[in-house]
mmCIF file of C-alpha atoms in Angstrom:
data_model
loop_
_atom_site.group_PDB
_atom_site.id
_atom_site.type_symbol
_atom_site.label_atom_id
_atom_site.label_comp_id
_atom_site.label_asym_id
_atom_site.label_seq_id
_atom_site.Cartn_x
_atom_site.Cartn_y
_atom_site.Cartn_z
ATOM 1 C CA UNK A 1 100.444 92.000 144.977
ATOM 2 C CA UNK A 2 100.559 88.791 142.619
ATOM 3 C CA UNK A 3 96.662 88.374 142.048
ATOM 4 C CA UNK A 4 95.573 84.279 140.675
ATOM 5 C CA UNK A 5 93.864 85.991 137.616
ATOM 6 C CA UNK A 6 91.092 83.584 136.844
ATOM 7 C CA UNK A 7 88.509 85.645 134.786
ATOM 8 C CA UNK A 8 89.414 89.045 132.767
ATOM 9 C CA UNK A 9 86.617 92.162 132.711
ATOM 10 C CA UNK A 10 86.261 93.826 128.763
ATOM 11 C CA UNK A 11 85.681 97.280 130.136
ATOM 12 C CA UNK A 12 85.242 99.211 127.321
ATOM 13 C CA UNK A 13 81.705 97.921 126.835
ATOM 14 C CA UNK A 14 80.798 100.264 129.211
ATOM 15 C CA UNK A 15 81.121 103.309 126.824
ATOM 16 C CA UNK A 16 78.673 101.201 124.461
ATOM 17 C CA UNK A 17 75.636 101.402 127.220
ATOM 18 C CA UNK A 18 72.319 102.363 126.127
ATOM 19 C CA UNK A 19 73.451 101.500 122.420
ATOM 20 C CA UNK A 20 74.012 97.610 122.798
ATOM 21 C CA UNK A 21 70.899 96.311 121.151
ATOM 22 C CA UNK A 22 71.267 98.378 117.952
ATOM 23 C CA UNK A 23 74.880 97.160 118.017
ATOM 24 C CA UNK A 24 74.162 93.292 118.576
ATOM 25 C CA UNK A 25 71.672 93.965 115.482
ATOM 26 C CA UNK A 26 74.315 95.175 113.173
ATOM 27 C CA UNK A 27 76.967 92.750 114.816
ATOM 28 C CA UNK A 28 74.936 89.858 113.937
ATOM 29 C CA UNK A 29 73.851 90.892 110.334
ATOM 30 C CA UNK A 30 77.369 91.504 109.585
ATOM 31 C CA UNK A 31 78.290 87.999 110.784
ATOM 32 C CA UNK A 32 75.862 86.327 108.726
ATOM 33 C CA UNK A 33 76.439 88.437 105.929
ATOM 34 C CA UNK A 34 80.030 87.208 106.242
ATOM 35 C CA UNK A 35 79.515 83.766 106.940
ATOM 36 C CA UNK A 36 77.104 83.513 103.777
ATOM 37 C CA UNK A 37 79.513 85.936 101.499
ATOM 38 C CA UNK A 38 82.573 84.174 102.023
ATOM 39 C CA UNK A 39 80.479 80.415 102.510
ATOM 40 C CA UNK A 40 79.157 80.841 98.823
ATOM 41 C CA UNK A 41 83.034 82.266 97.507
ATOM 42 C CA UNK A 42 84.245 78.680 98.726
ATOM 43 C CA UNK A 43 81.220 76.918 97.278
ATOM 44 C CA UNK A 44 81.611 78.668 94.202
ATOM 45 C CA UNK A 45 85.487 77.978 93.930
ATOM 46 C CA UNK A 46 84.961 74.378 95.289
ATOM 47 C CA UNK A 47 82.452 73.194 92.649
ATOM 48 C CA UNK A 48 83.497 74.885 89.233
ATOM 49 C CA UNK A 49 86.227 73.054 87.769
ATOM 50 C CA UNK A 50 87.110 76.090 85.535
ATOM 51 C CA UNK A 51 87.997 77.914 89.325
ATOM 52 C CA UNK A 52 90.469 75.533 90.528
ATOM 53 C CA UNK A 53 93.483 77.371 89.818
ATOM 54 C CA UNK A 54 95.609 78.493 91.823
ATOM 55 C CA UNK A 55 94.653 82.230 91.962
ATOM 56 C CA UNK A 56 91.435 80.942 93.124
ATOM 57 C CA UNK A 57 92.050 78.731 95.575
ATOM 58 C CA UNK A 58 93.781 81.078 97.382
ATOM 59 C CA UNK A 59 91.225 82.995 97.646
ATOM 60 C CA UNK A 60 88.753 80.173 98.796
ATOM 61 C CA UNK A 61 91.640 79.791 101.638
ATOM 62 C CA UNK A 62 91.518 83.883 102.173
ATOM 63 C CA UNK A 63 87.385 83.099 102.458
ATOM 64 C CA UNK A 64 87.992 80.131 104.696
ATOM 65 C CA UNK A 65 90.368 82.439 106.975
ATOM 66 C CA UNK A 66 87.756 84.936 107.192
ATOM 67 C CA UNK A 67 85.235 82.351 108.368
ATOM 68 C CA UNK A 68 87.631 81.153 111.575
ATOM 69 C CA UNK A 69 88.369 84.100 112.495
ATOM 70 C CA UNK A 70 84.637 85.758 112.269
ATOM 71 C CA UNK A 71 83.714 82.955 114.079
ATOM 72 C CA UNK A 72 86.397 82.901 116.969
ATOM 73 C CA UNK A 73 85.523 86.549 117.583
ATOM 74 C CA UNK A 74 81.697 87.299 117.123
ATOM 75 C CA UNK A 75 80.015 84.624 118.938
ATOM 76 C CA UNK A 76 81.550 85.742 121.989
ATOM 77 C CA UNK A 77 81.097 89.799 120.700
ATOM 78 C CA UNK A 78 77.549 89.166 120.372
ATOM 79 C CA UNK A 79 76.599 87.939 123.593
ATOM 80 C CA UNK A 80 78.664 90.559 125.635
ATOM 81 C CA UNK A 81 76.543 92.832 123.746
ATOM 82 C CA UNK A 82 73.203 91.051 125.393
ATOM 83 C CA UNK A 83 74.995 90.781 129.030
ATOM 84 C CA UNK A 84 75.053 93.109 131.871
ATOM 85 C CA UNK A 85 78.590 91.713 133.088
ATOM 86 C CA UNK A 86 81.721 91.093 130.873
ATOM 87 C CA UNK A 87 83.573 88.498 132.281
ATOM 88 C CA UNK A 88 85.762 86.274 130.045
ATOM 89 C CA UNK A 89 86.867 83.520 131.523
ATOM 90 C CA UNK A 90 91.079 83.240 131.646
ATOM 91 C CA UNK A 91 90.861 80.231 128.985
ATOM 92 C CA UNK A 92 88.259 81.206 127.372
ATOM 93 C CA UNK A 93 90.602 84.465 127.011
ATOM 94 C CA UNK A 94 93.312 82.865 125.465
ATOM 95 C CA UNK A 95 91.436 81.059 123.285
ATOM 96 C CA UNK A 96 89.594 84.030 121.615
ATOM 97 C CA UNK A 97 93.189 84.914 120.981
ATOM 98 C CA UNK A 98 94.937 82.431 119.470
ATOM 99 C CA UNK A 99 92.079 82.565 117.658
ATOM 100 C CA UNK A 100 91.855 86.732 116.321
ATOM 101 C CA UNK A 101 96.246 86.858 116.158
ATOM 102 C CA UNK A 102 96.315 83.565 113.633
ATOM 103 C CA UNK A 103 93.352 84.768 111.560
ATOM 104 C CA UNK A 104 95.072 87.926 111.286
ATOM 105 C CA UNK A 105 98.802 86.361 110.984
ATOM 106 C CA UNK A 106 96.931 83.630 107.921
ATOM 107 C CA UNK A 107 95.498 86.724 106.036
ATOM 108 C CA UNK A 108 98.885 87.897 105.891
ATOM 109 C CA UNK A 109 100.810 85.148 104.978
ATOM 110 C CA UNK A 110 98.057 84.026 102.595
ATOM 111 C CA UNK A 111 98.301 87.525 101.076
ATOM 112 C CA UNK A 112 101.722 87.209 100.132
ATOM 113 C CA UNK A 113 101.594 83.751 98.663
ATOM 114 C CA UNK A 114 99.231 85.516 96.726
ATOM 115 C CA UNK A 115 101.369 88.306 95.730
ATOM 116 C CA UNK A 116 104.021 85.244 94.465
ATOM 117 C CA UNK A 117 101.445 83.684 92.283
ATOM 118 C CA UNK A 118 100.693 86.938 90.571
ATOM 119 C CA UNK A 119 104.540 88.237 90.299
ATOM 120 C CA UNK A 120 105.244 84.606 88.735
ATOM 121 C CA UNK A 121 101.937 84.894 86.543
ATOM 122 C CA UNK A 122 103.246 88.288 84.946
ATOM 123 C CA UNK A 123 107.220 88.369 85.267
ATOM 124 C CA UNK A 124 107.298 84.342 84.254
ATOM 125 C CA UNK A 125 104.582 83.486 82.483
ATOM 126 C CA UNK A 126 106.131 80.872 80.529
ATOM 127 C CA UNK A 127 106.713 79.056 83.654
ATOM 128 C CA UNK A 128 103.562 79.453 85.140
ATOM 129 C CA UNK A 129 101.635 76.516 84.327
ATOM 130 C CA UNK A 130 104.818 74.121 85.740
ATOM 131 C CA UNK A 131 105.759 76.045 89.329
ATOM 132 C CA UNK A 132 101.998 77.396 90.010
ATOM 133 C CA UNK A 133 99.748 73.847 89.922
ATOM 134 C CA UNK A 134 96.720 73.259 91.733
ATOM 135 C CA UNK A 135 98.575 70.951 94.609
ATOM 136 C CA UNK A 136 101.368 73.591 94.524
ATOM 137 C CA UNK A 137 98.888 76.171 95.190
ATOM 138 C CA UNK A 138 97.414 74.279 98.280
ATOM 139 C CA UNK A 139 100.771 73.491 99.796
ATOM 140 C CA UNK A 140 101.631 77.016 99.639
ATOM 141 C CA UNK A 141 98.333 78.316 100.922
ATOM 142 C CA UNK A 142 98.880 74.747 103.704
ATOM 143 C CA UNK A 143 102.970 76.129 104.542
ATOM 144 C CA UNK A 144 101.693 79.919 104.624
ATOM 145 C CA UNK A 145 99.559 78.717 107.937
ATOM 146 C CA UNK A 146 101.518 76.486 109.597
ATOM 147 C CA UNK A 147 104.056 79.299 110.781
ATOM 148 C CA UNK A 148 101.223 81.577 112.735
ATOM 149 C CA UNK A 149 99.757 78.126 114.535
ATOM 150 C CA UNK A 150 103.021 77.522 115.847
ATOM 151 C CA UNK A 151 104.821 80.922 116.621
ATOM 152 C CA UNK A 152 101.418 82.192 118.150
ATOM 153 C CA UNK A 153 100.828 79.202 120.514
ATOM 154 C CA UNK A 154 104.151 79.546 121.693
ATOM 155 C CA UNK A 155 103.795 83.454 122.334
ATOM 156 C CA UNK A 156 100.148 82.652 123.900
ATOM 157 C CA UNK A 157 101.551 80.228 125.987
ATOM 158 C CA UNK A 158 104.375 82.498 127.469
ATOM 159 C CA UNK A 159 101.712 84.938 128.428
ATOM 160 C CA UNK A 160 99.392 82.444 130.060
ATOM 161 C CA UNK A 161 102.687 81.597 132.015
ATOM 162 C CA UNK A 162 102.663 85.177 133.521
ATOM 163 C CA UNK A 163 101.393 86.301 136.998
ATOM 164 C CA UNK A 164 99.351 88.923 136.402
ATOM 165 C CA UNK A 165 98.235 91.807 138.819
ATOM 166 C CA UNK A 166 95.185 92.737 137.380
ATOM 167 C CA UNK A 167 91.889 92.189 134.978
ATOM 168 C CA UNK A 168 90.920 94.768 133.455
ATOM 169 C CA UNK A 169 91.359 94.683 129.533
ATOM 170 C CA UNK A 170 90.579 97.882 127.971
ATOM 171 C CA UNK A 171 89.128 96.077 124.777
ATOM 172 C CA UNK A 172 85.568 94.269 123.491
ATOM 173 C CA UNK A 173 87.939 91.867 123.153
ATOM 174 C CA UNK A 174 91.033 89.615 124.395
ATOM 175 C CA UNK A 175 94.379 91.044 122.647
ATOM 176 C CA UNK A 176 97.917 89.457 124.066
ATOM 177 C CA UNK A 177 99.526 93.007 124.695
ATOM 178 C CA UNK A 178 96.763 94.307 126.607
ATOM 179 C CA UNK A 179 96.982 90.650 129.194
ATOM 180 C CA UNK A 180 101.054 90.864 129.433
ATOM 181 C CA UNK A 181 100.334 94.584 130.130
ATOM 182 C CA UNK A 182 98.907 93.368 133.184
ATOM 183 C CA UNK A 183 102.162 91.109 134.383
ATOM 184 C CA UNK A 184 103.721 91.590 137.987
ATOM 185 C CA UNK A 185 106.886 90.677 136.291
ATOM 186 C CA UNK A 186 108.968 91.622 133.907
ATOM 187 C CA UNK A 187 108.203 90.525 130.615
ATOM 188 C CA UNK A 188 111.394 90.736 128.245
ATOM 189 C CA UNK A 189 111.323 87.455 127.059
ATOM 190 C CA UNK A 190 107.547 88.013 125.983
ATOM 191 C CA UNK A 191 108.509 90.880 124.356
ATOM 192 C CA UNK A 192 110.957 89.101 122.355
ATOM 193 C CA UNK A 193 108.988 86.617 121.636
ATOM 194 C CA UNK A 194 106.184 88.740 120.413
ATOM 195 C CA UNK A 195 108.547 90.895 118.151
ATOM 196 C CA UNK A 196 110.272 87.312 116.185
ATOM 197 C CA UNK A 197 106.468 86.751 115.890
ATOM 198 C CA UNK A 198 105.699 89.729 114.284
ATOM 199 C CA UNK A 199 108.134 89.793 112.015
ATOM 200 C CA UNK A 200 108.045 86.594 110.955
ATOM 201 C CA UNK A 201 104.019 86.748 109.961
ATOM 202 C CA UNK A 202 103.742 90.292 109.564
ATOM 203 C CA UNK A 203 106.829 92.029 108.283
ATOM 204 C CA UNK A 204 108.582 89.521 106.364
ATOM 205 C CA UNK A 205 105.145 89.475 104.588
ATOM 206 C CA UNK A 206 104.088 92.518 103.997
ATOM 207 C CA UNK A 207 108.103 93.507 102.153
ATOM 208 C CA UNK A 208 107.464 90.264 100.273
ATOM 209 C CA UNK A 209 104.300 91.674 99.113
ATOM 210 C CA UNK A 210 105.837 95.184 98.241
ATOM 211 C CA UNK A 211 108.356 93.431 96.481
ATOM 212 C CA UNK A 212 106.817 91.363 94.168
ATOM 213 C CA UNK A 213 104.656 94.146 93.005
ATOM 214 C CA UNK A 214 108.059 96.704 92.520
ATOM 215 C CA UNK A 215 108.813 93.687 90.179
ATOM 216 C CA UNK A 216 105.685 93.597 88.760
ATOM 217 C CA UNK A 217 105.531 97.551 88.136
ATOM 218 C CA UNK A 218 109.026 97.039 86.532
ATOM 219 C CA UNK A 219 107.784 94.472 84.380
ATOM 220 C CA UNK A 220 104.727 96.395 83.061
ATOM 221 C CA UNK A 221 106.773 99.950 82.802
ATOM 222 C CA UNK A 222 108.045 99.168 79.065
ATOM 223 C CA UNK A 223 104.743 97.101 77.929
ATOM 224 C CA UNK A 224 101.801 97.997 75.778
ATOM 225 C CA UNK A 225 98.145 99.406 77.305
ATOM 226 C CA UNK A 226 96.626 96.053 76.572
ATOM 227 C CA UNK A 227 99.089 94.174 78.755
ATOM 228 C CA UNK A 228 98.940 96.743 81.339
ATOM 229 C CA UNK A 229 94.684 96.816 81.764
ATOM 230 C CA UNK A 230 95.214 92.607 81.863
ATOM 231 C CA UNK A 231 97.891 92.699 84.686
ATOM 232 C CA UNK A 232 96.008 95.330 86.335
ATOM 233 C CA UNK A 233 92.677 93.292 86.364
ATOM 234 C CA UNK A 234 94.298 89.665 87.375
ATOM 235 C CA UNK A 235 96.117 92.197 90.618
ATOM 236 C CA UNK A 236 94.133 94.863 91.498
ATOM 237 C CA UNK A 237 91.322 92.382 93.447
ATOM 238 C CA UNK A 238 94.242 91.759 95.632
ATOM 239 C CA UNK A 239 95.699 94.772 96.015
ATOM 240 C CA UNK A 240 92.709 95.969 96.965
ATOM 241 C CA UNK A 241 92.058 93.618 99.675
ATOM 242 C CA UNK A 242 96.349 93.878 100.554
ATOM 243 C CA UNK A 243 95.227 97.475 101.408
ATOM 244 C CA UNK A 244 92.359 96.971 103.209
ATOM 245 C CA UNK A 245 93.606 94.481 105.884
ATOM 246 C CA UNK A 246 96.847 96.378 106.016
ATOM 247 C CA UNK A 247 94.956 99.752 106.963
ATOM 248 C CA UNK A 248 92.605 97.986 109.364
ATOM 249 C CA UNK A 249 95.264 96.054 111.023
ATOM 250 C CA UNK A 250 97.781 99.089 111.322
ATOM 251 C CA UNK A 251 94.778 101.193 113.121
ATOM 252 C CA UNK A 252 94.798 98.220 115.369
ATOM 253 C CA UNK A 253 98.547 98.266 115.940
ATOM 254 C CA UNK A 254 98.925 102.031 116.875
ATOM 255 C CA UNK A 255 95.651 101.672 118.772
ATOM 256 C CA UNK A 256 97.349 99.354 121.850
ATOM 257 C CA UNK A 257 99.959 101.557 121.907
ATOM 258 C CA UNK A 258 97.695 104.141 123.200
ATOM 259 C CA UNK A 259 96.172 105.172 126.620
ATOM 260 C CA UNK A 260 92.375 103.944 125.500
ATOM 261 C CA UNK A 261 91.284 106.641 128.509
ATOM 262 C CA UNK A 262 92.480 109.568 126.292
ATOM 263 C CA UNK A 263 90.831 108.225 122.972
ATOM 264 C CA UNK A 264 87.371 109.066 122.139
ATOM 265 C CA UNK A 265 85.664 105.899 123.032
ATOM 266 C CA UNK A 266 83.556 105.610 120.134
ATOM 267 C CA UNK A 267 86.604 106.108 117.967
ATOM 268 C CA UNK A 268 88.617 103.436 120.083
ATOM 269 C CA UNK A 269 85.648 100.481 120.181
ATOM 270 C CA UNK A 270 85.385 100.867 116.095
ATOM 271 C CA UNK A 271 89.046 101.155 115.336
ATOM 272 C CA UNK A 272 89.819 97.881 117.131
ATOM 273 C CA UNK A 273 86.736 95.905 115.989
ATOM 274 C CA UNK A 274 88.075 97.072 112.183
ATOM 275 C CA UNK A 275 90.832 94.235 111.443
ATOM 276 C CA UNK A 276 88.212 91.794 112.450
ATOM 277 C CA UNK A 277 85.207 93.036 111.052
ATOM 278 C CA UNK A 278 86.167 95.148 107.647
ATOM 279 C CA UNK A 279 88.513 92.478 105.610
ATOM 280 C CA UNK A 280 85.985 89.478 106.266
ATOM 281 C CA UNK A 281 83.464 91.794 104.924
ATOM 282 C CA UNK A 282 85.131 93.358 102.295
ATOM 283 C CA UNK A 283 87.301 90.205 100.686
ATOM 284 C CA UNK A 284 83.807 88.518 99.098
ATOM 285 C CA UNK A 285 82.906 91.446 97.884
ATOM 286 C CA UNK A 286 85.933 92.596 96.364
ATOM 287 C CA UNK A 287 86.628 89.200 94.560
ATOM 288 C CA UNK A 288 82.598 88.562 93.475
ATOM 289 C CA UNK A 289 82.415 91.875 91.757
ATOM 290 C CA UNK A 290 85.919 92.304 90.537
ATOM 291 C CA UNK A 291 86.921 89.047 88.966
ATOM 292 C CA UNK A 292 84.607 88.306 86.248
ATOM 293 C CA UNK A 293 84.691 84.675 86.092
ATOM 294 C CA UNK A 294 83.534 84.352 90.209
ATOM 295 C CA UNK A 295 81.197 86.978 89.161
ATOM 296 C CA UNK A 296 79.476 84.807 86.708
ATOM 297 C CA UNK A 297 80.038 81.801 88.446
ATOM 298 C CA UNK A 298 77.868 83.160 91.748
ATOM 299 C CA UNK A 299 75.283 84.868 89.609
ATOM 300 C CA UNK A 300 74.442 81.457 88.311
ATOM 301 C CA UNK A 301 74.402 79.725 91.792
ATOM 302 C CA UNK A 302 71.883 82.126 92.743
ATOM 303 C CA UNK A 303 69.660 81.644 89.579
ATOM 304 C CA UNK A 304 70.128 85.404 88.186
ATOM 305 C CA UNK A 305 71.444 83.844 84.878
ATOM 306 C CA UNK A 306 70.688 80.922 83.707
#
């Protein structure tokens, strides 16, 4: 029977019990560790001069990402952690994802306007300084989000336009698949929907990506040691962090395709929280001890050199 769905219940909190306050502890420390991290990568990039290039402000925009997605999610993590009841309100619902599915969707696209910069940086580097400018670079990084707020608000909507006959999401968190799961009617056109979506911010990404860095590996195959260690230190930061959110995003993937009541629940609470938690972590680390110049840049911000 066709049930008005006005509030959704998070049930796999319940296998986190007696271990809620130690988790709200580490939850919030790794928020503000991620807020501050990737708050003092943008501060860093948005005040040196020397930084605003186009490699860089990508990754103030990957930092940025990080922060609107950390803060659609956590927030609303943390006090589910301090409640007895996990209600989420239907709107509230939809809004924490639209939220999570364009954060993840931006990192993508972000990652492989990234992975264009670099493959024109070391296959053209004649022409670098005339196609990669600084207001080239931010209408890129501007184009590579505009995709995900549209496609995913029209995909969101479709599913908020379903009758559902249930509430139970088996998540610490709202995902779309897990709420059309819960339709009384079919849901092809969802389905369709969802798929152009994915493929559009995820796949046609990700073989850009592998792409540019096949023609990068060409382009370094024939070239001297010294070339190679340069090409390898302006792209390995973001390979790195390509590999991280790719990982952590796949385990999320193959997770919903699951039944989450034959999955050690441990296991399945960690390896959904990981595409939210792990690349907003990771990124500021990754690019403040791998790249020398943001390196040097944040040690003097924080007064360890003068």
């Amino acid at each position: 029977m066709e049930n008005a769905t006005s509030y959704f219940n998070l049930t796999m909190f319940v296998h986190i019990g007696p271990y809620r306050y130690p988790a709200f502890a580490v939850c919030l420390a790794l928020y503000g560790f991620i807020v501050c991290a990737n708050l003092v990568i943008i501060l860093v990039i948005g005040r040196e001069k020397s930084l605003q290039e186009p490699m860089y402000i990508f990754i103030a925009f990957l930092s940025f990402n990080s922060l609107y997605g950390s803060t659609g999610f956590f927030p609303r993590l943390l006090l589910d952690l301090l409640s007895n009841r996990h209600l989420i309100s239907r709107t509230a619902c939809f809004t924490q994802i639209y939220f999570v599915y364009t954060y993840a969707c931006n990192e993508m696209t972000t990652l492989s306007v990234m992975a264009y910069d670099r493959y024109v940086a070391v296959c053209q580097p004649l022409h670098y300084h005339t196609r990669m400018t600084a207001a080239r670079a931010l209408s890129l990084a501007a184009l590579a989000w505009l995709p995900p707020a549209f496609f995913l608000a029209a995909c969101i909507y479709l599913s908020a336009s379903l009758p559902l006959c249930g509430n139970h999401i088996q998540k610490v968190f709202c995902a779309n698949w897990n709420v059309v799961k819960l339709s009384c009617v079919p849901t092809t056109l969802n389905n369709v929907v969802g798929m152009m979506v994915t493929v559009t911010t995820v796949f046609c990404p990700l073989f850009f990506v592998l792409y540019t860095y096949a023609r990068i590996v060409k382009a370094c195959w024939r070239r001297s040691d010294e070339f190679k260690g340069k090409v390898f230190q302006s792209c390995s930061a973001h390979v790195v962090t390509f590999i991280i959110f790719s990982i952590t995003a796949f385990c999320d993937i193959a997770l919903s395709r699951y039944d989450l009541e034959e999955v050690n629940p441990f296991a399945a609470v960690i390896l959904s929280l990981e595409f939210v938690v792990i690349p907003p972590f990771l990124n500021p680390l990754v690019y403040g001890l791998k790249l020398p110049e943001i390196r040097r840049h944040i040690s003097k911000l924080l007064g360890f050199i003068d």
